[in-house]
Short mmCIF file of C-alpha atoms in Angstrom, two decimals:
data_model
loop_
_atom_site.label_atom_id
_atom_site.label_comp_id
_atom_site.label_asym_id
_atom_site.label_seq_id
_atom_site.Cartn_x
_atom_site.Cartn_y
_atom_site.Cartn_z
CA MET A 1 -24.42 -50.30 43.95
CA SER A 2 -26.90 -52.07 41.77
CA VAL A 3 -25.85 -53.54 38.49
CA LEU A 4 -28.47 -51.33 36.60
CA ARG A 5 -27.01 -48.38 38.46
CA ARG A 6 -23.46 -49.08 37.33
CA LEU A 7 -24.57 -49.77 33.80
CA LEU A 8 -26.40 -46.42 33.75
CA LEU A 9 -23.29 -44.56 35.13
CA GLY A 10 -21.02 -46.27 32.54
CA LEU A 11 -23.37 -45.24 29.57
CA ILE A 12 -23.36 -41.78 30.86
CA GLY A 13 -19.57 -41.71 31.12
CA LEU A 14 -19.37 -43.13 27.65
CA ALA A 15 -21.67 -40.53 26.20
CA LEU A 16 -19.57 -37.67 27.93
CA VAL A 17 -16.34 -39.01 26.42
CA GLY A 18 -17.92 -39.20 23.19
CA SER A 19 -19.16 -35.70 23.28
CA ILE A 20 -15.72 -34.26 24.45
CA GLY A 21 -14.25 -36.23 21.67
CA TRP A 22 -16.76 -35.14 19.09
CA SER A 23 -16.28 -31.45 20.05
CA SER A 24 -12.28 -31.74 20.18
CA VAL A 25 -12.57 -33.34 16.52
CA HIS A 26 -15.22 -30.76 15.21
CA ARG A 27 -14.38 -27.40 16.70
CA PRO A 28 -13.52 -25.34 13.86
CA GLU A 29 -9.82 -24.26 13.32
CA GLN A 30 -9.48 -20.54 14.57
CA VAL A 31 -7.72 -18.46 12.16
CA THR A 32 -6.55 -14.85 13.13
CA ILE A 33 -5.46 -12.29 10.57
CA LEU A 34 -4.21 -8.82 11.87
CA MET A 35 -5.30 -5.89 9.45
CA PRO A 36 -5.06 -2.34 9.73
CA ALA A 37 -8.55 -0.58 10.65
CA PRO A 38 -9.72 0.34 7.15
CA PHE A 39 -9.09 -3.06 5.66
CA ALA A 40 -10.63 -4.78 8.56
CA ASP A 41 -13.70 -2.69 8.09
CA ALA A 42 -13.64 -3.39 4.01
CA THR A 43 -13.64 -6.96 4.55
CA ALA A 44 -16.02 -7.39 7.30
CA GLU A 45 -18.90 -8.81 5.31
CA GLN A 46 -16.61 -11.00 3.44
CA VAL A 47 -15.29 -12.32 6.64
CA GLU A 48 -18.82 -13.22 7.67
CA ARG A 49 -19.38 -14.96 4.49
CA PHE A 50 -16.13 -17.07 4.67
CA ASN A 51 -17.33 -18.17 8.12
CA ALA A 52 -20.70 -19.19 7.02
CA ASP A 53 -19.32 -21.14 4.10
CA HIS A 54 -16.89 -22.96 6.34
CA ARG A 55 -19.13 -23.46 9.46
CA GLY A 56 -17.76 -26.14 11.59
CA ARG A 57 -14.47 -26.41 9.86
CA ILE A 58 -12.64 -23.05 9.93
CA HIS A 59 -13.61 -19.76 11.79
CA LEU A 60 -11.88 -16.60 10.59
CA ASN A 61 -11.09 -13.89 13.17
CA VAL A 62 -9.77 -10.50 12.28
CA THR A 63 -7.87 -8.45 14.67
CA ARG A 64 -8.66 -4.60 13.94
CA GLY A 65 -5.35 -3.03 14.14
CA PRO A 66 -4.42 0.82 13.96
CA ARG A 67 -5.21 2.89 10.96
CA ASP A 68 -1.53 4.31 10.97
CA THR A 69 0.97 2.26 8.82
CA GLU A 70 3.80 2.97 11.36
CA SER A 71 1.66 1.85 14.36
CA ILE A 72 0.34 -1.37 12.66
CA SER A 73 3.97 -2.25 11.82
CA ASP A 74 4.94 -1.65 15.42
CA LEU A 75 2.29 -3.88 16.74
CA ALA A 76 3.16 -6.58 14.32
CA ILE A 77 6.77 -6.56 15.09
CA SER A 78 6.14 -6.32 18.78
CA SER A 79 4.25 -9.55 18.66
CA LEU A 80 6.60 -11.37 16.58
CA LEU A 81 9.47 -10.33 18.75
CA LEU A 82 7.76 -11.97 21.77
CA GLY A 83 7.96 -15.40 19.87
CA ALA A 84 4.18 -16.47 19.96
CA PRO A 85 2.13 -14.17 18.09
CA PRO A 86 -1.64 -14.45 18.38
CA PHE A 87 -1.95 -14.23 14.58
CA ASP A 88 -1.78 -16.82 11.64
CA ALA A 89 -1.38 -14.09 8.95
CA LEU A 90 -0.80 -10.17 8.76
CA LEU A 91 -1.89 -7.69 6.07
CA VAL A 92 1.66 -6.23 5.36
CA ASP A 93 2.57 -3.34 3.45
CA VAL A 94 4.90 -3.77 0.34
CA THR A 95 7.94 -2.38 1.93
CA TRP A 96 7.90 -4.66 5.09
CA LEU A 97 8.35 -7.87 3.22
CA PRO A 98 12.20 -8.04 2.94
CA LYS A 99 12.58 -7.32 6.74
CA TYR A 100 10.07 -9.87 7.78
CA VAL A 101 11.39 -12.62 5.46
CA ALA A 102 15.04 -12.04 6.74
CA ALA A 103 13.68 -12.49 10.24
CA GLU A 104 12.38 -15.80 9.18
CA TRP A 105 8.77 -14.83 10.25
CA LEU A 106 6.86 -15.70 7.18
CA GLN A 107 6.18 -19.02 5.50
CA PRO A 108 6.27 -19.22 1.72
CA LEU A 109 2.94 -19.28 -0.13
CA ASP A 110 4.19 -21.25 -3.06
CA PRO A 111 2.33 -24.40 -2.13
CA TRP A 112 -1.16 -22.42 -2.39
CA PHE A 113 -0.32 -19.99 -5.33
CA ASP A 114 1.01 -21.02 -8.65
CA ASN A 115 2.36 -19.24 -11.91
CA ASP A 116 -1.26 -19.24 -13.24
CA ASP A 117 -2.32 -17.22 -10.28
CA ILE A 118 0.58 -14.91 -10.62
CA ALA A 119 -0.15 -14.43 -14.26
CA SER A 120 -3.53 -13.28 -13.69
CA LEU A 121 -2.35 -10.26 -11.86
CA VAL A 122 -2.02 -6.74 -13.57
CA PRO A 123 1.84 -6.34 -13.66
CA GLY A 124 2.06 -3.78 -10.81
CA ALA A 125 0.31 -6.20 -8.48
CA ARG A 126 3.05 -8.73 -9.35
CA LEU A 127 5.63 -6.74 -7.72
CA GLY A 128 6.88 -6.81 -4.14
CA ASN A 129 5.64 -10.28 -3.34
CA SER A 130 8.65 -12.36 -3.73
CA VAL A 131 11.92 -12.59 -2.19
CA GLU A 132 14.84 -14.48 -3.74
CA GLY A 133 12.20 -16.29 -5.88
CA GLU A 134 9.84 -17.45 -3.28
CA LEU A 135 6.23 -16.09 -2.85
CA TYR A 136 5.88 -14.48 0.71
CA ARG A 137 2.89 -12.17 0.16
CA TRP A 138 -0.50 -12.21 -1.82
CA PRO A 139 -1.64 -8.85 -3.13
CA PHE A 140 -5.07 -7.62 -1.47
CA GLY A 141 -5.36 -4.62 -3.73
CA ALA A 142 -3.45 -2.76 -6.40
CA ASP A 143 -2.09 0.65 -5.30
CA VAL A 144 -0.18 3.23 -7.27
CA GLY A 145 0.75 6.95 -7.30
CA LEU A 146 -1.23 8.98 -9.74
CA LEU A 147 -1.30 12.69 -10.90
CA TYR A 148 -4.93 14.01 -10.62
CA TRP A 149 -5.71 17.29 -12.79
CA ARG A 150 -8.51 19.63 -13.39
CA LYS A 151 -10.07 19.09 -16.66
CA ASP A 152 -11.98 22.43 -16.32
CA LEU A 153 -8.81 24.42 -15.63
CA MET A 154 -6.54 23.03 -18.48
CA PRO A 155 -7.26 20.97 -21.64
CA GLU A 156 -4.54 18.51 -20.81
CA PRO A 157 -2.29 17.63 -17.87
CA PRO A 158 1.32 19.04 -17.96
CA GLN A 159 3.91 17.16 -19.63
CA THR A 160 7.24 18.01 -17.73
CA PRO A 161 8.11 19.10 -14.27
CA GLN A 162 8.94 22.68 -15.38
CA GLU A 163 5.50 22.87 -17.25
CA LEU A 164 3.66 21.62 -14.10
CA ILE A 165 5.37 24.64 -12.30
CA GLN A 166 4.45 27.29 -14.89
CA LEU A 167 0.90 25.81 -15.27
CA ALA A 168 0.47 26.01 -11.28
CA ARG A 169 1.91 29.35 -11.04
CA ARG A 170 -0.46 31.01 -13.82
CA LEU A 171 -3.53 29.38 -12.41
CA THR A 172 -2.65 30.59 -8.81
CA ASP A 173 -1.63 34.11 -10.11
CA ALA A 174 -4.71 34.41 -11.98
CA GLY A 175 -6.81 33.43 -9.01
CA ASP A 176 -8.34 30.52 -10.35
CA VAL A 177 -7.30 28.43 -7.44
CA ASN A 178 -5.71 29.01 -4.21
CA GLU A 179 -3.12 26.18 -4.40
CA GLY A 180 -1.55 24.94 -7.65
CA PHE A 181 -0.03 21.48 -7.14
CA VAL A 182 -0.68 19.60 -3.76
CA TRP A 183 1.25 16.69 -2.64
CA GLN A 184 2.60 14.60 0.48
CA GLY A 185 5.33 16.78 1.87
CA ARG A 186 5.01 15.94 5.53
CA GLN A 187 8.02 13.96 7.12
CA TYR A 188 6.71 10.49 6.89
CA GLU A 189 6.42 7.78 4.38
CA GLY A 190 4.12 9.53 1.89
CA LEU A 191 7.05 12.02 1.34
CA SER A 192 9.23 9.01 0.26
CA CYS A 193 6.51 7.78 -2.06
CA ASP A 194 6.34 11.13 -3.72
CA PHE A 195 10.26 11.22 -4.00
CA VAL A 196 10.19 7.87 -5.96
CA GLU A 197 7.93 9.33 -8.44
CA PHE A 198 9.84 12.67 -8.60
CA LEU A 199 13.30 11.10 -8.98
CA SER A 200 12.33 8.83 -11.62
CA ALA A 201 10.86 11.73 -13.74
CA PHE A 202 14.38 13.28 -13.47
CA GLY A 203 15.99 10.00 -14.55
CA GLY A 204 17.30 8.86 -11.39
CA SER A 205 16.86 5.80 -8.99
CA TRP A 206 17.38 5.54 -4.92
CA LEU A 207 19.72 2.51 -5.40
CA ASP A 208 21.63 1.52 -8.41
CA PRO A 209 19.74 -1.21 -10.01
CA ALA A 210 22.93 -3.15 -10.89
CA THR A 211 24.87 -2.70 -7.69
CA GLY A 212 22.32 -1.67 -5.07
CA ALA A 213 24.62 1.30 -4.06
CA PRO A 214 22.87 4.37 -3.19
CA GLN A 215 22.42 7.12 -5.81
CA LEU A 216 21.23 9.98 -3.70
CA ASP A 217 23.95 12.64 -4.71
CA SER A 218 23.60 11.87 -8.42
CA ALA A 219 22.86 14.82 -10.91
CA ALA A 220 19.19 13.41 -10.98
CA ALA A 221 18.70 13.35 -7.25
CA ARG A 222 19.93 16.78 -6.79
CA ALA A 223 17.82 18.01 -9.49
CA THR A 224 14.81 16.21 -7.97
CA ALA A 225 15.35 17.94 -4.69
CA ARG A 226 15.88 21.36 -6.25
CA TRP A 227 12.52 20.88 -8.07
CA MET A 228 10.74 19.95 -4.82
CA GLN A 229 12.24 23.02 -3.10
CA GLU A 230 11.11 25.29 -6.38
CA LEU A 231 7.68 23.98 -6.15
CA ILE A 232 7.12 25.79 -2.71
CA ARG A 233 9.58 28.94 -3.31
CA SER A 234 7.92 29.52 -6.74
CA GLY A 235 4.41 29.34 -5.25
CA ALA A 236 3.36 26.41 -7.38
CA SER A 237 2.85 24.55 -4.24
CA PRO A 238 1.71 26.27 -0.94
CA LEU A 239 4.17 26.20 2.02
CA ALA A 240 1.66 24.35 3.80
CA VAL A 241 2.30 21.30 1.74
CA SER A 242 5.39 20.53 3.74
CA ASN A 243 3.01 19.41 6.39
CA TYR A 244 0.47 17.79 4.00
CA ALA A 245 -0.40 13.99 4.26
CA GLU A 246 -2.97 12.28 1.87
CA PRO A 247 -6.02 13.66 3.88
CA GLU A 248 -5.09 17.26 3.58
CA THR A 249 -3.99 16.77 -0.08
CA LEU A 250 -7.43 15.29 -1.00
CA GLN A 251 -9.26 17.96 1.08
CA ALA A 252 -7.66 20.73 -0.87
CA PHE A 253 -8.26 19.14 -4.38
CA LYS A 254 -11.76 18.07 -3.41
CA ALA A 255 -12.66 21.57 -2.22
CA GLY A 256 -11.65 22.97 -5.60
CA ASP A 257 -8.84 24.74 -4.00
CA ALA A 258 -6.04 23.18 -5.98
CA ALA A 259 -5.39 22.48 -9.73
CA LEU A 260 -3.19 19.45 -9.50
CA MET A 261 -2.71 16.61 -6.91
CA ARG A 262 -0.56 13.70 -6.27
CA ASN A 263 -2.43 10.81 -4.38
CA TRP A 264 -3.52 7.27 -4.59
CA PRO A 265 -6.23 5.48 -6.61
CA TYR A 266 -8.75 5.63 -3.65
CA ALA A 267 -9.00 9.53 -4.08
CA TRP A 268 -10.95 8.81 -7.24
CA ALA A 269 -14.24 7.73 -5.49
CA GLU A 270 -14.25 10.70 -2.93
CA LEU A 271 -13.81 13.21 -5.95
CA GLN A 272 -17.00 11.70 -7.63
CA SER A 273 -18.89 12.11 -4.50
CA ASP A 274 -21.80 14.59 -3.96
CA SER A 275 -19.87 16.64 -1.67
CA SER A 276 -16.80 17.28 -4.20
CA ALA A 277 -16.60 20.56 -5.74
CA VAL A 278 -14.65 18.98 -8.73
CA ARG A 279 -17.13 16.30 -9.48
CA GLY A 280 -17.01 15.38 -13.21
CA ASN A 281 -14.05 17.64 -13.81
CA VAL A 282 -10.96 15.40 -12.68
CA GLY A 283 -8.47 13.53 -15.02
CA VAL A 284 -6.03 11.04 -14.01
CA THR A 285 -2.58 10.17 -15.30
CA THR A 286 0.89 9.46 -14.16
CA MET A 287 3.59 11.93 -12.99
CA VAL A 288 5.27 14.11 -15.49
CA ALA A 289 8.88 13.43 -16.60
CA GLU A 290 11.89 15.32 -18.05
CA PRO A 291 12.92 14.43 -21.43
CA GLY A 292 15.40 11.66 -20.59
CA GLY A 293 13.19 10.82 -17.33
CA ASN A 294 10.88 8.09 -16.85
CA PRO A 295 7.41 8.50 -16.12
CA ALA A 296 6.82 6.35 -12.87
CA ALA A 297 4.22 5.48 -10.24
CA THR A 298 5.19 4.51 -6.96
CA LEU A 299 3.95 0.90 -6.04
CA GLY A 300 1.97 0.94 -2.93
CA SER A 301 -0.36 -1.94 -1.86
CA TRP A 302 -0.94 -4.37 1.06
CA GLY A 303 -1.03 -8.27 0.85
CA PHE A 304 -1.37 -11.15 3.13
CA SER A 305 1.67 -13.06 4.56
CA LEU A 306 1.24 -16.39 6.33
CA LEU A 307 3.34 -16.48 9.53
CA ARG A 308 5.65 -19.43 9.75
CA SER A 309 4.64 -20.01 13.41
CA SER A 310 1.10 -20.59 12.40
CA ALA A 311 -0.51 -23.94 13.25
CA HIS A 312 -3.25 -23.52 10.94
CA GLN A 313 -1.50 -22.65 7.65
CA GLN A 314 -3.74 -24.70 5.35
CA ALA A 315 -6.88 -22.95 6.76
CA THR A 316 -5.19 -19.69 6.68
CA ALA A 317 -4.40 -20.01 3.07
CA GLU A 318 -7.82 -20.76 2.30
CA ALA A 319 -9.14 -17.47 4.00
CA ILE A 320 -6.47 -15.66 2.13
CA ARG A 321 -7.54 -17.14 -1.37
CA GLN A 322 -11.24 -16.29 -0.74
CA LEU A 323 -10.56 -12.89 0.73
CA THR A 324 -8.51 -12.17 -2.51
CA SER A 325 -10.93 -13.81 -4.98
CA LEU A 326 -12.37 -12.25 -8.15
CA GLU A 327 -15.63 -11.78 -6.35
CA ALA A 328 -14.12 -10.35 -3.18
CA GLN A 329 -12.01 -7.77 -5.42
CA ARG A 330 -14.97 -6.86 -7.34
CA GLU A 331 -17.15 -6.17 -4.02
CA ARG A 332 -14.44 -4.00 -2.60
CA PHE A 333 -14.02 -2.05 -5.65
CA LEU A 334 -17.66 -1.35 -6.12
CA ALA A 335 -18.35 -0.70 -2.31
CA GLN A 336 -14.95 1.00 -1.24
CA GLY A 337 -13.16 1.80 -4.39
CA TYR A 338 -10.30 -0.77 -3.59
CA THR A 339 -8.35 -1.02 -6.93
CA PRO A 340 -8.37 -4.77 -8.09
CA THR A 341 -5.41 -6.67 -8.78
CA ALA A 342 -6.84 -9.25 -11.51
CA THR A 343 -6.28 -8.06 -14.99
CA SER A 344 -9.78 -9.48 -16.00
CA LEU A 345 -11.49 -6.93 -13.67
CA PHE A 346 -9.94 -4.05 -15.48
CA GLN A 347 -12.15 -4.84 -18.48
CA ASP A 348 -15.31 -5.51 -16.39
CA PRO A 349 -18.23 -3.54 -17.96
CA GLU A 350 -19.69 -2.78 -14.45
CA LEU A 351 -16.33 -1.71 -12.91
CA LEU A 352 -15.68 0.50 -16.17
CA LYS A 353 -19.03 2.31 -15.69
CA THR A 354 -18.38 2.93 -12.10
CA SER A 355 -14.80 4.24 -12.69
CA PRO A 356 -13.99 4.99 -16.25
CA VAL A 357 -10.30 5.70 -15.06
CA LEU A 358 -9.52 2.16 -14.73
CA PRO A 359 -7.59 2.05 -17.96
CA GLN A 360 -5.44 4.79 -16.62
CA LEU A 361 -4.93 2.86 -13.47
CA GLU A 362 -3.88 -0.16 -15.48
CA GLU A 363 -1.50 1.88 -17.37
CA ALA A 364 -0.06 3.34 -14.06
CA LEU A 365 0.33 -0.21 -12.63
CA SER A 366 2.21 -1.17 -15.85
CA ILE A 367 5.12 1.47 -15.05
CA ALA A 368 4.77 0.90 -11.26
CA VAL A 369 8.12 1.24 -9.50
CA PRO A 370 8.54 -0.20 -5.79
CA ARG A 371 10.52 1.46 -3.24
CA PRO A 372 14.01 -0.02 -2.50
CA ILE A 373 13.76 -3.77 -1.63
CA THR A 374 15.73 -4.30 1.43
CA PRO A 375 15.21 -5.01 5.04
CA LEU A 376 16.80 -1.65 5.88
CA TYR A 377 14.23 0.12 3.89
CA ALA A 378 12.54 1.80 7.09
CA GLN A 379 15.78 3.19 8.34
CA MET A 380 16.77 4.43 4.68
CA SER A 381 13.30 6.21 4.39
CA ASP A 382 13.58 7.97 7.68
CA LEU A 383 16.90 9.42 6.63
CA LEU A 384 15.43 10.56 3.26
CA GLN A 385 12.54 12.18 5.07
CA ARG A 386 14.61 14.11 7.47
CA GLN A 387 16.65 15.55 4.70
CA LEU A 388 13.93 16.27 2.45
CA SER A 389 11.92 18.00 5.21
CA GLY A 390 14.63 20.43 5.85
CA VAL A 391 14.86 21.10 1.96
CA LEU A 392 11.19 21.93 1.98
CA THR A 393 11.07 24.25 4.76
CA GLY A 394 14.13 26.03 3.73
CA ASP A 395 16.32 24.96 6.59
CA ARG A 396 18.69 23.14 4.09
CA GLU A 397 19.71 23.61 0.55
CA PRO A 398 19.12 20.75 -1.76
CA ASP A 399 22.71 19.89 -2.72
CA GLU A 400 23.76 19.84 0.79
CA ALA A 401 20.89 17.93 1.83
CA MET A 402 21.47 15.22 -0.83
CA GLU A 403 25.29 14.86 -0.17
CA ARG A 404 24.48 14.42 3.71
CA LEU A 405 21.72 11.69 2.76
CA GLN A 406 24.29 9.87 0.33
CA GLY A 407 26.79 9.65 3.33
CA ALA A 408 24.12 8.76 5.98
CA THR A 409 22.72 5.88 3.73
CA ILE A 410 26.25 4.46 2.99
CA THR A 411 26.88 4.44 6.64
CA LEU A 412 23.67 2.43 7.33
CA LEU A 413 24.53 -0.02 4.72
CA ARG A 414 27.84 -0.67 5.73
CA SER A 415 26.87 -1.07 9.38
CA ALA A 416 24.58 -3.69 8.40
CA GLY A 417 27.07 -5.41 5.92
CA GLY A 418 25.29 -4.42 2.86
CA LYS A 419 26.41 -2.69 -0.40
CA ALA A 420 27.41 0.71 -0.40
#
């Protein structure tokens, strides 16, 4: 081989090595976040913008998971149990956090979000993000239970649970509506969310705030179960409500068939659409309360959590910050109606023009209450749903159901070494 030929081959080899080295150094970090389908769709343009802003450095991929909360939870847990999840972060429901932290799946977010960031959030959005003083979740949007009422049928919303029943019955008896009060009575998580609000209205709590012991056979809990059954037996709510989830509830109210509805903030935009029979005639408030009870709104919301196993933690944190920025929150509210988390956006003139109920949302978030914060919440909620479903369908009397529920919950907590 000639000297020139060897020299040329050597130069080509150096060029190839340099090319491979440049590619490995400059290939963008691949960050993957698992989100339920609606949230993946809502952030699609924002993800594209993030990738354009970080071209050559970070590339964000979103895995579009199932729409159903239980299904996305099963997918996330299955991947985590295998020990090598293909995700760097998850969009998690507020009730999942204690379980995920106890399993040591999550990395604290404190290095990337400080006290000033937390102080910028509305009060309700500050809840459900920390476990034992460490920040493990950053809220994607604020979510809270609301009571919607028909301004064309009543001058003001009912003020107490019994007044709600009386008003709903009067309107149905008069033929003004087919269904008085519609809510989520199906045997699923929505029923647990409604129960939290109703229970607070009667002055009770699921777990004792001081001891963590279950309070499901208390006078307040029994009164709550009786009232839920009375809603159906009296005709204030239709029997069909025992199989209603959010979509069925919204459909009935949006069609003008119901006078009152318990639902989440997303419903407002639907009720103002051209296809809504109640457009312009809807008021928003929080759930009624007995004298001595506490007006309350169940805390919902999803938020981003960083996986401890991620090899791209800094890059993932950057993605989370941009997807939850003021600009991103503003865009999602105007385009899809997702409630913002930043206090400043509740006074934004353009947002107020689009949704004049923002002050009511902010008020509801100020009294938001989380569901029990425990790794055992999913099992506790399942026990509750089973007993309440029996009450609503008439298969079980309220006092008996709550006594059984108290015993089953104590057994569950003791079996896991918890407080009972």
